[in-house]
């Protein structure tokens, strides 16, 4: 079985579905590539994903109040690199 990423891209650009077997190969390939990235960390579920709070302490307290305190609740905080320069 041959895999043709260029054909997949063409199909997707034309709003066509990929066959399930191709989609599985694509997902496995992307997962392997992403796992090599230094900014990707494995996380156990369940986890609560939070947007960038821009260092706002009161927003953090509200998130913890509504979502649950650590370690009962696990969190991932999304942030932009520009906030840390």
GROMACS .gro file of C-alpha atoms in nm:
model
   85
    1UNK     CA    1   0.000   0.000   0.000
    2UNK     CA    2   0.149   0.334  -0.104
    3UNK     CA    3   0.089   0.657   0.081
    4UNK     CA    4   0.068   0.978  -0.118
    5UNK     CA    5   0.059   1.288   0.107
    6UNK     CA    6   0.036   1.516  -0.199
    7UNK     CA    7  -0.280   1.336  -0.307
    8UNK     CA    8  -0.421   1.367   0.046
    9UNK     CA    9  -0.355   1.741   0.045
   10UNK     CA   10  -0.525   1.775  -0.293
   11UNK     CA   11  -0.828   1.581  -0.169
   12UNK     CA   12  -0.854   1.788   0.148
   13UNK     CA   13  -0.814   2.115  -0.043
   14UNK     CA   14  -1.111   2.002  -0.255
   15UNK     CA   15  -1.316   1.929   0.061
   16UNK     CA   16  -1.305   1.555  -0.006
   17UNK     CA   17  -1.287   1.302   0.274
   18UNK     CA   18  -0.984   1.079   0.309
   19UNK     CA   19  -1.041   0.705   0.334
   20UNK     CA   20  -1.023   0.582   0.693
   21UNK     CA   21  -0.701   0.387   0.632
   22UNK     CA   22  -0.529   0.697   0.490
   23UNK     CA   23  -0.654   0.909   0.779
   24UNK     CA   24  -0.509   0.661   1.030
   25UNK     CA   25  -0.171   0.668   0.854
   26UNK     CA   26  -0.182   1.048   0.843
   27UNK     CA   27  -0.266   1.077   1.214
   28UNK     CA   28   0.007   0.829   1.312
   29UNK     CA   29   0.261   1.016   1.099
   30UNK     CA   30   0.169   1.355   1.244
   31UNK     CA   31   0.173   1.215   1.600
   32UNK     CA   32   0.526   1.081   1.549
   33UNK     CA   33   0.644   1.415   1.411
   34UNK     CA   34   0.486   1.614   1.695
   35UNK     CA   35   0.630   1.385   1.963
   36UNK     CA   36   0.978   1.483   1.842
   37UNK     CA   37   0.905   1.852   1.909
   38UNK     CA   38   1.064   1.988   2.227
   39UNK     CA   39   0.754   2.193   2.311
   40UNK     CA   40   0.521   1.891   2.314
   41UNK     CA   41   0.484   1.720   2.650
   42UNK     CA   42   0.286   1.405   2.726
   43UNK     CA   43  -0.014   1.471   2.951
   44UNK     CA   44  -0.236   1.222   3.131
   45UNK     CA   45  -0.610   1.273   3.114
   46UNK     CA   46  -0.834   1.403   3.247
   47UNK     CA   47  -0.697   1.754   3.219
   48UNK     CA   48  -0.853   2.101   3.206
   49UNK     CA   49  -0.716   2.321   2.928
   50UNK     CA   50  -0.714   2.694   3.001
   51UNK     CA   51  -0.656   2.983   2.765
   52UNK     CA   52  -0.386   3.243   2.817
   53UNK     CA   53  -0.469   3.436   3.135
   54UNK     CA   54  -0.195   3.696   3.068
   55UNK     CA   55  -0.060   3.662   3.420
   56UNK     CA   56  -0.385   3.780   3.579
   57UNK     CA   57  -0.377   3.647   3.934
   58UNK     CA   58  -0.749   3.701   3.996
   59UNK     CA   59  -0.835   3.510   3.678
   60UNK     CA   60  -0.618   3.223   3.802
   61UNK     CA   61  -0.800   3.218   4.136
   62UNK     CA   62  -1.137   3.212   3.957
   63UNK     CA   63  -1.025   2.922   3.737
   64UNK     CA   64  -0.915   2.726   4.042
   65UNK     CA   65  -1.239   2.810   4.224
   66UNK     CA   66  -1.456   2.686   3.936
   67UNK     CA   67  -1.239   2.402   3.808
   68UNK     CA   68  -1.100   2.264   4.129
   69UNK     CA   69  -0.777   2.296   4.316
   70UNK     CA   70  -0.451   2.127   4.232
   71UNK     CA   71  -0.378   1.831   4.265
   72UNK     CA   72  -0.744   1.720   4.245
   73UNK     CA   73  -0.766   1.886   3.901
   74UNK     CA   74  -0.487   1.887   3.642
   75UNK     CA   75  -0.446   2.197   3.424
   76UNK     CA   76  -0.271   2.297   3.104
   77UNK     CA   77  -0.231   2.672   3.061
   78UNK     CA   78  -0.196   2.794   2.705
   79UNK     CA   79   0.030   3.095   2.658
   80UNK     CA   80   0.204   3.285   2.387
   81UNK     CA   81   0.580   3.310   2.385
   82UNK     CA   82   0.562   3.691   2.357
   83UNK     CA   83   0.431   3.706   2.714
   84UNK     CA   84   0.762   3.576   2.848
   85UNK     CA   85   1.013   3.789   2.662
   0.00000   0.00000   0.00000
